[in-house]
Tab-separated table of C-alpha atoms in Angstrom:
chain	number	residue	atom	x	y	z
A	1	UNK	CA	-27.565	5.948	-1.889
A	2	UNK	CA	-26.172	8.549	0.107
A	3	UNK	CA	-25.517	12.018	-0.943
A	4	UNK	CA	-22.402	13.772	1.140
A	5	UNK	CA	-21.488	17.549	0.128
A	6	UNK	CA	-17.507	18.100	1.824
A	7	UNK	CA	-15.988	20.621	2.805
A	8	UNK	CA	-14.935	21.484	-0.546
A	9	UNK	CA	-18.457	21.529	-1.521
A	10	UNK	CA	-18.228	18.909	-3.591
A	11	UNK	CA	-20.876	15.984	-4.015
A	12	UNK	CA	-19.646	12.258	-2.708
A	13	UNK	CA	-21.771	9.267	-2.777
A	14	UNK	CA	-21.327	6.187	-0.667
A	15	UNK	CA	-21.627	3.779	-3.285
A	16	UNK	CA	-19.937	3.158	-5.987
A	17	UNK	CA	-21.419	3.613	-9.751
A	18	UNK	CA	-21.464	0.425	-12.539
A	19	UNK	CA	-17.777	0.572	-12.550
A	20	UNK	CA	-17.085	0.295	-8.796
A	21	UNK	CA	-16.029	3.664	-9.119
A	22	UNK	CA	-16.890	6.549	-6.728
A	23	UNK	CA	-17.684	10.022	-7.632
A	24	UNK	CA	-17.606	12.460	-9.840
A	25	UNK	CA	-13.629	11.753	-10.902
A	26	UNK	CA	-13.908	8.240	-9.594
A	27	UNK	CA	-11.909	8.715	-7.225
A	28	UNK	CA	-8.962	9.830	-9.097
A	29	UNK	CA	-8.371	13.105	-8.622
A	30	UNK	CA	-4.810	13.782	-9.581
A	31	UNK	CA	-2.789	16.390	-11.155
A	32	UNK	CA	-2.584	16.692	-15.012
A	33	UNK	CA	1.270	15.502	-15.356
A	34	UNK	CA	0.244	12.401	-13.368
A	35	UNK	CA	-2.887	11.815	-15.056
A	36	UNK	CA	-1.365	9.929	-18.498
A	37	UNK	CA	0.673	7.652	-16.070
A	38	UNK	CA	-2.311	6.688	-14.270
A	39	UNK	CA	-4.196	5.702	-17.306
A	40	UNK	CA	-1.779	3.798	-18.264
A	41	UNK	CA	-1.409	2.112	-15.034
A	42	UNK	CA	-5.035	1.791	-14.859
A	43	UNK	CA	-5.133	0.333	-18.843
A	44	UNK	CA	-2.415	-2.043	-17.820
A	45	UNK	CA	-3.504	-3.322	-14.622
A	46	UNK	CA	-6.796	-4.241	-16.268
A	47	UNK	CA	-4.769	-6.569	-18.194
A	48	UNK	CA	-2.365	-8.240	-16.285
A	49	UNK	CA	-5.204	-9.013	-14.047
A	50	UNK	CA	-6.613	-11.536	-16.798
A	51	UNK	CA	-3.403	-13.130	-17.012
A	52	UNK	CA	-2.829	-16.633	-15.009
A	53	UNK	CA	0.956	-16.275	-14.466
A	54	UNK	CA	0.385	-12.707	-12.614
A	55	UNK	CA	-2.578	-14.306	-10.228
A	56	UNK	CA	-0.393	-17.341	-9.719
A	57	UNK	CA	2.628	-15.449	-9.007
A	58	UNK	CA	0.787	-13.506	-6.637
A	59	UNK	CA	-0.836	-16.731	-4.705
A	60	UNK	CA	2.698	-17.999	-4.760
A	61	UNK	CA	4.239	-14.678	-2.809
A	62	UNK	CA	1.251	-14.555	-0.767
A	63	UNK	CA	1.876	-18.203	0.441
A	64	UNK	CA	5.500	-18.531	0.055
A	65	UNK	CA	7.137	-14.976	1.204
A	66	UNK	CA	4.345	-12.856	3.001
A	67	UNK	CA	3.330	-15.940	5.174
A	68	UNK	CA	-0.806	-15.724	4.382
A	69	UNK	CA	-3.098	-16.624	5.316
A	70	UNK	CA	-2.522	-14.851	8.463
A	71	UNK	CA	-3.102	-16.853	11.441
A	72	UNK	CA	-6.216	-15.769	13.505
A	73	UNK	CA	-5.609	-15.818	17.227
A	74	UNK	CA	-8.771	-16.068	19.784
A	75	UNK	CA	-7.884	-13.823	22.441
A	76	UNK	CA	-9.855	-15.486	25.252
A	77	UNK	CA	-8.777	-12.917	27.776
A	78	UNK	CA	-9.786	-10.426	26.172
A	79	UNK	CA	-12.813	-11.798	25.227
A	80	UNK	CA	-13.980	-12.701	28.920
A	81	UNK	CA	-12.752	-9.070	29.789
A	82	UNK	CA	-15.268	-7.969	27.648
A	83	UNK	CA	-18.260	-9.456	28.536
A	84	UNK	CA	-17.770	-13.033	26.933
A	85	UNK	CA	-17.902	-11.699	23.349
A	86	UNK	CA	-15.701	-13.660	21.266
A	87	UNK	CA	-12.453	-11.380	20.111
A	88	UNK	CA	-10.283	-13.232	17.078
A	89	UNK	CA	-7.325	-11.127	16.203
A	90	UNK	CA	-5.762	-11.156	12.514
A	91	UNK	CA	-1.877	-11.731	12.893
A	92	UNK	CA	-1.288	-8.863	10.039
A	93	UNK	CA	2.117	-8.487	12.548
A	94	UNK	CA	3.285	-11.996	11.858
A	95	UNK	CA	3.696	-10.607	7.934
A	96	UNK	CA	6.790	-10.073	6.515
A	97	UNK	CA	8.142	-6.677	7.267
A	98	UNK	CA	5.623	-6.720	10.247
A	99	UNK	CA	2.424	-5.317	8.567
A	100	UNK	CA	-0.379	-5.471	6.289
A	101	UNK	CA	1.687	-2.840	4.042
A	102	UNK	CA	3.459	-5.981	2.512
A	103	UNK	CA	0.466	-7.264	0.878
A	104	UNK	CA	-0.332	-4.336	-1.447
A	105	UNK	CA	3.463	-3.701	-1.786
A	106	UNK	CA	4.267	-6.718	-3.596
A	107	UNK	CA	1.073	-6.381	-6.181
A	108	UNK	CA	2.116	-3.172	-7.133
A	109	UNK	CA	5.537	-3.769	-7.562
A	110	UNK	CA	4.731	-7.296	-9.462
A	111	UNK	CA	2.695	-4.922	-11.765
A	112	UNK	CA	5.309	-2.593	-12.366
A	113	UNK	CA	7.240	-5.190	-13.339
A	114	UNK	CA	5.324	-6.739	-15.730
A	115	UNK	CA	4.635	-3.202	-17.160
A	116	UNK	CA	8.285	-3.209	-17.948
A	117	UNK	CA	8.910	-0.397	-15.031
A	118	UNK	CA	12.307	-0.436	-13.504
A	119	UNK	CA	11.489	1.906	-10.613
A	120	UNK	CA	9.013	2.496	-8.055
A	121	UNK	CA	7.970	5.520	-5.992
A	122	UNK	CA	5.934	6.021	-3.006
A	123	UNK	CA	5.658	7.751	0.032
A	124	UNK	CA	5.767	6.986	4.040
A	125	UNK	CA	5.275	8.601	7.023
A	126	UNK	CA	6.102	6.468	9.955
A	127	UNK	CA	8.291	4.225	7.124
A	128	UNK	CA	6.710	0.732	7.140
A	129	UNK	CA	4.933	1.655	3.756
A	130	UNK	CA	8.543	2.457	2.485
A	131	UNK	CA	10.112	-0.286	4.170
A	132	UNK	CA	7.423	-2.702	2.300
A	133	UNK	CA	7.896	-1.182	-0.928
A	134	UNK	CA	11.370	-1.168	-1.054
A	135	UNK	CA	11.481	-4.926	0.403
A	136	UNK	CA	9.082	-5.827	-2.572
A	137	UNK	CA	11.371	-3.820	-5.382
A	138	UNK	CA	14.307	-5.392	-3.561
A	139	UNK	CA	13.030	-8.843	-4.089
A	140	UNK	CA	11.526	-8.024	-7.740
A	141	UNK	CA	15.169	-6.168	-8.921
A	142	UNK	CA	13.546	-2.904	-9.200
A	143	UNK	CA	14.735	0.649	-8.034
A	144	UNK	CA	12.916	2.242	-5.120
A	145	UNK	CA	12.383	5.306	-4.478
A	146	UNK	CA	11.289	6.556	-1.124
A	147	UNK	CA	9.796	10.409	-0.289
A	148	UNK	CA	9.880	11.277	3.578
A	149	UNK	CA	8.819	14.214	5.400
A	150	UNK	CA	12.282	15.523	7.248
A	151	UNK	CA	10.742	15.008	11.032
A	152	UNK	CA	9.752	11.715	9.881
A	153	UNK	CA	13.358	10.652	9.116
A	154	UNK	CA	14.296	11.930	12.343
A	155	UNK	CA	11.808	10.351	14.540
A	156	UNK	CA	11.879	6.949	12.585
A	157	UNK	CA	15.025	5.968	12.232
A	158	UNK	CA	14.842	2.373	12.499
A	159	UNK	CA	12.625	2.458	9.426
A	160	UNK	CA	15.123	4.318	7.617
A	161	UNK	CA	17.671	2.272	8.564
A	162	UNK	CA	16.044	-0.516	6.845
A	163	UNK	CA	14.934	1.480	3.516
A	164	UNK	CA	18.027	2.398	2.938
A	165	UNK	CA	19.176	-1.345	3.707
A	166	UNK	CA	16.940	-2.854	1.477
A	167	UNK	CA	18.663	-0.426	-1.681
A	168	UNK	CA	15.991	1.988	-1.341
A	169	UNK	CA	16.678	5.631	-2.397
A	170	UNK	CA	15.198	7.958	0.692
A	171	UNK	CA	14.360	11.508	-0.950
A	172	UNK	CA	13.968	14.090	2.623
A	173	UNK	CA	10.945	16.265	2.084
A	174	UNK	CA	10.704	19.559	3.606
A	175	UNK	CA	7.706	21.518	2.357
A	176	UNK	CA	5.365	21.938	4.545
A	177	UNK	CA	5.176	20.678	8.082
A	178	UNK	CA	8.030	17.996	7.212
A	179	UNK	CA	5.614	14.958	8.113
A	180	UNK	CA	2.742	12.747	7.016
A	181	UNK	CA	-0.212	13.003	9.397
């Protein structure tokens, strides 16, 4: 095991302990008011996990609506251009909505759902995270909401377009720099 000190001067290891967890917190470090919500997200998910409807829901989206698995490409051209080591590509672009974003998307909103949630909230910089969630709420018949820094909006508007589309609630955030680096 690996001891790391940050620039915080806190400790970090690079393995997790007994229960897969990392750190001192973890690694769930969060502010007080969100702290309940994520134990009970936590005590919940550790649930639903167990349950065969949720994993076979979950196969069935993956399959049905997500398109996995994703298709691996050989890119020989690449490949030769690189000496003649052999380069396979995972089609992540060929998911719905365009990226890998999809596949935690729909878990967590499946989750929420079967917590008896009727809203999720996230936030996006370049907006493919938010266009994800909301497709996954959209699809589930839950309320999503959306945070964006304000430059974000502005330079993404494509992905905005489509949040907003897909009934998701876009919430402009202006503190700070007004983006997600």
């Amino acid at each position: 095991m690996i001891e790391i000190k940050n620039s915080y001067g806190l400790h970090a290891s690079t393995l997790p302990n007994k229960e897969g967890l990392f750190g001192e917190f973890g690694g769930k470090i969060a502010h007080p008011e969100l702290a309940k919500a994520l134990d009970e997200l936590e005590a919940g998910f550790h649930e639903i996990i167990k349950e065969d409807d949720f994993i076979a829901e979950m196969k069935r989206l993956r399959e049905t609506y997500v398109g996995r698995p994703s298709p691996i490409y050989h890119a020989k051209r690449l490949s030769a251009h690189c000496g003649g080591a052999q380069i396979y590509l995972k089609r992540e672009d060929l998911n719905h909505t365009g990226a890998h974003k999809i596949n935690h998307c729909l878990g967590e909103v499946l989750l929420a759902k079967k917590l008896g949630k009727k809203k999720v909230i996230a936030e996006t910089g370049a907006g493919q995270h938010g266009v994800a969630l909301a497709t996954a709420a959209a699809l589930m018949g839950l309320e999503c909401e959306i945070h964006m820094g304000v430059v974000d909006i502005k330079k993404e508007h494509p992905n905005v377009s489509r949040m907003k589309i897909l009934g998701g609630k876009l919430v402009p955030v202006s503190q700070g720099a007004g983006t997600l680096k």
